[in-house]
CSV table of C-alpha atoms and ligand atoms in Angstrom, one decimal:
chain,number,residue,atom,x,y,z
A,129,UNK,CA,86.8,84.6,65.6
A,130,UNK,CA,87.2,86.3,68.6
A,131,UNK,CA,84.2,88.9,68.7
A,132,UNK,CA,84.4,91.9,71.0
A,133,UNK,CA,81.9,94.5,71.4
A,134,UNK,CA,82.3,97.9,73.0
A,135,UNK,CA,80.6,100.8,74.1
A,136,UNK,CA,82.5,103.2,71.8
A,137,UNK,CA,85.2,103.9,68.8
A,138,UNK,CA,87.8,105.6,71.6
A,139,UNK,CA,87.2,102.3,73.4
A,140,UNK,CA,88.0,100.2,70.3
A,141,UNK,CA,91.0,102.5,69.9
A,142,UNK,CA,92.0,101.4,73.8
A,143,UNK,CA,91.4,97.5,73.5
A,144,UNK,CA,93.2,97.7,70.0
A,145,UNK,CA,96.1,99.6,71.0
A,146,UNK,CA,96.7,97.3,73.9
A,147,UNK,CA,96.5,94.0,71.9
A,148,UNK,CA,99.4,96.2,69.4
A,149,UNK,CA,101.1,97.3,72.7
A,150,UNK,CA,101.5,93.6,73.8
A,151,UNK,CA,102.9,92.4,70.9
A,152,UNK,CA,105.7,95.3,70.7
A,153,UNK,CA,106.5,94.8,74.0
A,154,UNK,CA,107.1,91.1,74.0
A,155,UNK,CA,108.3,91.4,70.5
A,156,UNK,CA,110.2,94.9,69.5
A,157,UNK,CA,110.6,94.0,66.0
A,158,UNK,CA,107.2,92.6,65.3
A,159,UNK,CA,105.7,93.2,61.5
A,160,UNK,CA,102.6,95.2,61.3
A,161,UNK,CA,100.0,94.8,58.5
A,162,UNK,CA,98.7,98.4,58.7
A,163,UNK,CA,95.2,99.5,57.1
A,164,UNK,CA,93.9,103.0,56.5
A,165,UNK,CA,90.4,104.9,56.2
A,166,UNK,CA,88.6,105.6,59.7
A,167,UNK,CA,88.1,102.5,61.7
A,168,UNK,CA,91.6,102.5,62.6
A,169,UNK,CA,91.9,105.9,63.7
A,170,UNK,CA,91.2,105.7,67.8
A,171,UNK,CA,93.2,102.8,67.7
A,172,UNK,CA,96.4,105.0,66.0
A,173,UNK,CA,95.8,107.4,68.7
A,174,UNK,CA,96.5,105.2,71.3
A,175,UNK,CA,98.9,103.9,69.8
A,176,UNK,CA,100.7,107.3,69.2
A,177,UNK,CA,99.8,108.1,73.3
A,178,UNK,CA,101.1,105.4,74.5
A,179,UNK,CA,104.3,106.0,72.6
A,180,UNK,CA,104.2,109.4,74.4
A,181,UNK,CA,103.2,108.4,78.0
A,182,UNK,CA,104.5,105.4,78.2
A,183,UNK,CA,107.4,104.7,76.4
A,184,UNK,CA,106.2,102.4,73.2
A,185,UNK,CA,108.9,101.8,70.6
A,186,UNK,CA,108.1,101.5,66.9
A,187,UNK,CA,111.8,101.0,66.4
A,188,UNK,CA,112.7,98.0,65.5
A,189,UNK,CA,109.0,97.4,63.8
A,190,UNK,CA,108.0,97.1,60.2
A,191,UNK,CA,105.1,97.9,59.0
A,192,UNK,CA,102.9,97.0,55.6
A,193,UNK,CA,100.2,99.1,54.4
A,194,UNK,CA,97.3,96.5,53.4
A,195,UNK,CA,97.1,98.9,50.1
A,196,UNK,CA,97.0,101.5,47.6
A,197,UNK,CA,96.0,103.3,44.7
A,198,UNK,CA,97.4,103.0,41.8
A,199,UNK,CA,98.3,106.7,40.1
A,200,UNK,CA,98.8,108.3,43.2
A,201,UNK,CA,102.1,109.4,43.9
A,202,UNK,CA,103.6,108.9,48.0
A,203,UNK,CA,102.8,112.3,49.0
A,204,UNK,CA,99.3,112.6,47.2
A,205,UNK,CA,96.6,114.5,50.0
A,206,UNK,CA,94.7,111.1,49.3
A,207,UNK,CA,97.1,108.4,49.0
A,208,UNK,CA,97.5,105.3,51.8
A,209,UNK,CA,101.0,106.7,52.0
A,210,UNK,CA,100.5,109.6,53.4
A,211,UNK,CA,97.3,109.2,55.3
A,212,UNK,CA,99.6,106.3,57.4
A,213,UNK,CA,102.2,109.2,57.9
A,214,UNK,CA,99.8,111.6,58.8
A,215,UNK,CA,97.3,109.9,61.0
A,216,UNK,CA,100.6,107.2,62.6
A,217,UNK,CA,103.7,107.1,61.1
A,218,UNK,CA,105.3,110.6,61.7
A,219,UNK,CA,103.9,110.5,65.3
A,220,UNK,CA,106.2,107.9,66.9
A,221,UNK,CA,109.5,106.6,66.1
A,222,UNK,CA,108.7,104.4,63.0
A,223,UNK,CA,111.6,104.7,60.7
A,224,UNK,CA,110.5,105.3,57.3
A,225,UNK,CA,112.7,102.9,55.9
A,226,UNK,CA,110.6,100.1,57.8
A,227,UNK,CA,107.2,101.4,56.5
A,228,UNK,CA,106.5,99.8,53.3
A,229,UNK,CA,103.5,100.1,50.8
A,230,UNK,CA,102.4,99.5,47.0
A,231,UNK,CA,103.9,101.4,45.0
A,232,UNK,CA,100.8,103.0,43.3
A,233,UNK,CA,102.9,104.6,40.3
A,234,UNK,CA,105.2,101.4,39.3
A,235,UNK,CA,105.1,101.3,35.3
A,236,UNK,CA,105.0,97.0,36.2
A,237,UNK,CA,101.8,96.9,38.3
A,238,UNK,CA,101.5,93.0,37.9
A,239,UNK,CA,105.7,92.7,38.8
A,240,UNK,CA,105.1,95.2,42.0
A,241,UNK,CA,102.4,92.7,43.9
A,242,UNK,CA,104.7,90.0,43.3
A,243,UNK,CA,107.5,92.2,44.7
A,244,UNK,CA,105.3,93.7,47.2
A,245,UNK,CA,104.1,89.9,48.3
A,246,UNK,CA,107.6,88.5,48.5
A,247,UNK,CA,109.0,91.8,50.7
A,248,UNK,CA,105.9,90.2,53.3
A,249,UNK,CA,107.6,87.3,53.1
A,250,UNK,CA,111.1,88.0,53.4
A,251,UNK,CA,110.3,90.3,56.7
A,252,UNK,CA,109.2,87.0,57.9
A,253,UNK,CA,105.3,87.7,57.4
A,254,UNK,CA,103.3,89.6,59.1
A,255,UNK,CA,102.0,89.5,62.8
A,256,UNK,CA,99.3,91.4,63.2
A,257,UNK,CA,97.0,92.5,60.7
A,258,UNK,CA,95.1,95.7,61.5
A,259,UNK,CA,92.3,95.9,58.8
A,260,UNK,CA,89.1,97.7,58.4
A,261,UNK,CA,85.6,96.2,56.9
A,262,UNK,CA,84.3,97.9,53.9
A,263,UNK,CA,80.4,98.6,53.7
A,264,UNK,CA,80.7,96.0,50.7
A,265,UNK,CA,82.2,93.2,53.0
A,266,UNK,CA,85.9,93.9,51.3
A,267,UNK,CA,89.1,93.7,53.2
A,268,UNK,CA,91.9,95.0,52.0
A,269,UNK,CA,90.3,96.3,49.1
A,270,UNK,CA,89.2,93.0,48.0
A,271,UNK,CA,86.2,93.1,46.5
A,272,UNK,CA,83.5,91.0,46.3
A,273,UNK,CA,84.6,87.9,43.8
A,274,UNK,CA,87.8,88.4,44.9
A,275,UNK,CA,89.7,84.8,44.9
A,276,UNK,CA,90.1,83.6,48.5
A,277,UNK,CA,93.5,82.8,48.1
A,278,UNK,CA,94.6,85.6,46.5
A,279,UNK,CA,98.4,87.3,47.1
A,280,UNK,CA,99.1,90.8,46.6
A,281,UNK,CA,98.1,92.4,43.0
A,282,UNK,CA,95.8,95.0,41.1
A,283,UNK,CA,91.8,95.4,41.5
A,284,UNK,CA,89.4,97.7,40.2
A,285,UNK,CA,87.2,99.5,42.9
A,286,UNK,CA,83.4,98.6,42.8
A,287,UNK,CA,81.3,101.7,42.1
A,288,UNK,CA,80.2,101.3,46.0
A,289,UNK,CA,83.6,101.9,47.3
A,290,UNK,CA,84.4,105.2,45.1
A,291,UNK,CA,81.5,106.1,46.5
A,292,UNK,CA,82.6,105.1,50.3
A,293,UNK,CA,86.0,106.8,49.9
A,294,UNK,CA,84.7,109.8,47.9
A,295,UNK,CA,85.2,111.6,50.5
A,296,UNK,CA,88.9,111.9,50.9
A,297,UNK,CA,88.7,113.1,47.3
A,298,UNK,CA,87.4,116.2,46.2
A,299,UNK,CA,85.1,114.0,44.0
A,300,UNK,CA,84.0,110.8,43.5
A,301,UNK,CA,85.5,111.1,40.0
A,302,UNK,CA,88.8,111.9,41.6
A,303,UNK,CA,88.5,108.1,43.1
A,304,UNK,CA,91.4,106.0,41.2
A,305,UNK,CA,89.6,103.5,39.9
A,306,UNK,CA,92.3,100.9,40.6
A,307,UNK,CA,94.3,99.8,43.4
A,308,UNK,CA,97.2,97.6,44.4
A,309,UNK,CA,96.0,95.5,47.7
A,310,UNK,CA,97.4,92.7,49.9
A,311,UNK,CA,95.3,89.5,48.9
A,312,UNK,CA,93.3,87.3,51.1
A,313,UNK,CA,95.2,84.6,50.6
A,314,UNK,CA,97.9,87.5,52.2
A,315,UNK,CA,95.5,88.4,55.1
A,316,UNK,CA,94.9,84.8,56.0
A,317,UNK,CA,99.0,84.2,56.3
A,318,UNK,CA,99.1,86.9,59.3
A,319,UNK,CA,99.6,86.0,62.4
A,320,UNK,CA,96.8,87.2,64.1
A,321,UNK,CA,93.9,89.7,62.3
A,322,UNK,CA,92.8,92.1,64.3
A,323,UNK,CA,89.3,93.7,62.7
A,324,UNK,CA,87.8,97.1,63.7
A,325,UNK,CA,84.6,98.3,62.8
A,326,UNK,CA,82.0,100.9,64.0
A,327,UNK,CA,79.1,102.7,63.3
A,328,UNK,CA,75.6,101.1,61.7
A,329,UNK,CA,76.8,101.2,58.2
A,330,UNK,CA,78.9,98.6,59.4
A,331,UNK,CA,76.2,96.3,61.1
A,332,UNK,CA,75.6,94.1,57.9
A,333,UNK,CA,78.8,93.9,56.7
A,334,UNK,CA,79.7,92.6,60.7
A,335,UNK,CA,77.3,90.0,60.4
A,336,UNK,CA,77.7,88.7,56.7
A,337,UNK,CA,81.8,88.1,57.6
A,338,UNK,CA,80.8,86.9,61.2
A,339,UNK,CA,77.8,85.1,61.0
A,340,UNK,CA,77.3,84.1,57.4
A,341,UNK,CA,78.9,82.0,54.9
A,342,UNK,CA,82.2,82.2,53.9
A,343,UNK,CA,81.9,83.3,50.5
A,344,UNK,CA,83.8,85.5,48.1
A,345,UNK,CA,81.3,87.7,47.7
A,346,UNK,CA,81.7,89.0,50.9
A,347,UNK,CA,85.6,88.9,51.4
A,348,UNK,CA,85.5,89.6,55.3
A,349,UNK,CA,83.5,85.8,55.6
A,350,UNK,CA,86.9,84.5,54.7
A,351,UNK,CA,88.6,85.1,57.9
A,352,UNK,CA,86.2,82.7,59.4
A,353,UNK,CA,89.2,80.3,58.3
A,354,UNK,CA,92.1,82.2,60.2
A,355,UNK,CA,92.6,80.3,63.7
A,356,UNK,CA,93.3,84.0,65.1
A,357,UNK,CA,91.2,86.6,64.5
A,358,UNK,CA,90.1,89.6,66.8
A,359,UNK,CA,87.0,91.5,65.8
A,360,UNK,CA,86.6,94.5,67.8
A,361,UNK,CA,83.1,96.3,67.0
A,362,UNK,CA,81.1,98.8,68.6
A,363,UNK,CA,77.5,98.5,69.3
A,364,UNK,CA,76.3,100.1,66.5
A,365,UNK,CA,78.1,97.6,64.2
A,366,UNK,CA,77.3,94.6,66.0
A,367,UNK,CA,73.3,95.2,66.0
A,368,UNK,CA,72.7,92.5,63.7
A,369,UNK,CA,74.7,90.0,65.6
A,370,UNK,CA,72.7,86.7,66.1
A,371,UNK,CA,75.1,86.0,68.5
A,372,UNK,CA,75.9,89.1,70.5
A,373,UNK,CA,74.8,88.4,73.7
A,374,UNK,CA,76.1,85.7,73.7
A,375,UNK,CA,80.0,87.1,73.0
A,376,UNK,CA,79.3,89.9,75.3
A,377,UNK,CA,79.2,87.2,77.7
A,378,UNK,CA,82.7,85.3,76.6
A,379,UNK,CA,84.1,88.5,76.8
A,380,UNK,CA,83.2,89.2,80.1
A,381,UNK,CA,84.0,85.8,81.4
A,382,UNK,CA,87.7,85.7,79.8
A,383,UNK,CA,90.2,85.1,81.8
A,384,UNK,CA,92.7,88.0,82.4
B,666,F6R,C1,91.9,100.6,53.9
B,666,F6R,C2,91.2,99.4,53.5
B,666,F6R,C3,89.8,99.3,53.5
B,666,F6R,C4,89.1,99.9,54.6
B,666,F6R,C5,87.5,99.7,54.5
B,666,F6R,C6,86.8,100.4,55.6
B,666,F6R,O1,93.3,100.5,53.9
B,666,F6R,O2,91.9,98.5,53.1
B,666,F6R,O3,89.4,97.9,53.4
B,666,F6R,O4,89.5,99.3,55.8
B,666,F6R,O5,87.1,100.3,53.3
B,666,F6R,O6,87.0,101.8,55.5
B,666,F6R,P1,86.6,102.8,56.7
B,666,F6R,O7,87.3,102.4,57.9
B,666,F6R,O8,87.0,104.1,56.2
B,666,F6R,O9,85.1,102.6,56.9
């Protein structure tokens, strides 16, 4: 893994959006894996500012969400749907038709990750995977336990990450207990993986998936195995890093 620390979130939302930006540019109709909840944010603004200022076509791209829950219809205040819309989607010229999730209220929940796994494949897979790390070491929303070659399909949310998300809910209760989410086994087939993280309640999460052994129970460790993987962190969520000076230092030295 490539590991990248930074001063700040908007700077994470700069060196992510660049790395997305390159890709576009030398590829108009890459496929996006796209993942929701806050670390992504900066980097969607970017994004959405350099489609603005400089010209950056979402045209010909198509995009998979990582997840979603299962109950909540498309246009639900809380579902992945409608935060990508929100927060990306509606922003630049996307077409809606080329932005594809779960579908959280499909009567065959088993039959829509299969369906959901093969549409990956027949877009020709997926380039770059934006994804978030979950206080619980999940990606996706693969929990801990979660096979490491899993495809697309349903899991139940641990208590820990109701709790995390509770907050786009009006209570944790309000937190589907299920969800439909991209496997590892998915992830790991991307192109590249790019990771973001910030903030301290990120710090052991970082260095379990980093630094520790790859392990189901901590889903992130997995990506250990993917020959492309760019972690973009900020200080806060690199603090417990073993090795921190010493990518500081990589970084620095990389070649432009
Ligand atoms: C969201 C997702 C999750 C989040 C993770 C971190 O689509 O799949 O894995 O990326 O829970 O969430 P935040 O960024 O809100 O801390």
């Amino acid at each position: 893994m490539e590991i990248v620390i930074l001063a700040s979130a908007s700077e994470i939302g700069v060196v992510g959006a660049e790395i997305i930006e390159r890709l576009i540019r030398g590829r108009p109709n890459a496929v996006l894996g796209l993942a929701t909840g806050s670390s992504p944010l900066d980097v969607y603004r970017d994004l959405i500012r350099r489609h603005r200022d400089g010209g950056l076509s979402f045209r010909a791209v198509t995009s998979f969400l990582v997840d979603e829950y299962v109950g909540l219809s498309p246009d639900h205040p809380s579902s992945y749907r409608r935060y990508i819309n929100e927060h990306f989607a509606t922003h630049v010229d996307l077409p809606q038709a080329q932005l594809h999730g779960p579908n959280g209220l499909a009567e065959d929940l088993i039959g829509e990750g299969e369906r959901y796994e093969s549409a990956i494949q027949a877009a020709g897979g997926v380039d770059l995977q934006l994804l978030g790390l979950g206080t619980n070491g999940h990606i996706g929303f693969n929990e801990p336990g979660s096979s490491l070659q899993s495809c697309t399909r349903v899991k139940t949310l641990t208590a820990q990450t109701r709790l995390d998300n509770a907050r786009y809910f009006s209570s944790v209760d309000e937190v589907p207990a299920h969800v439909l989410t991209q496997g590892i086994g998915t992830i790991l087939r991307a192109r590249h993986v790019l990771l973001v993280a910030v903030g301290e309640a990120k710090a052991e999460p970082v260095a379990r998936a980093v630094e520790g052994p790859v392990t189901a129970m901590v889903p992130g460790s997995a990506l250990q195995l993917h020959p492309r993987v760019t972690a973009l962190v900020d200080e806060a969520a690199a603090s417990r890093l073993q090795l921190a000076q010493y990518y500081r230092d990589t970084y620095a030295a990389k070649p432009s």
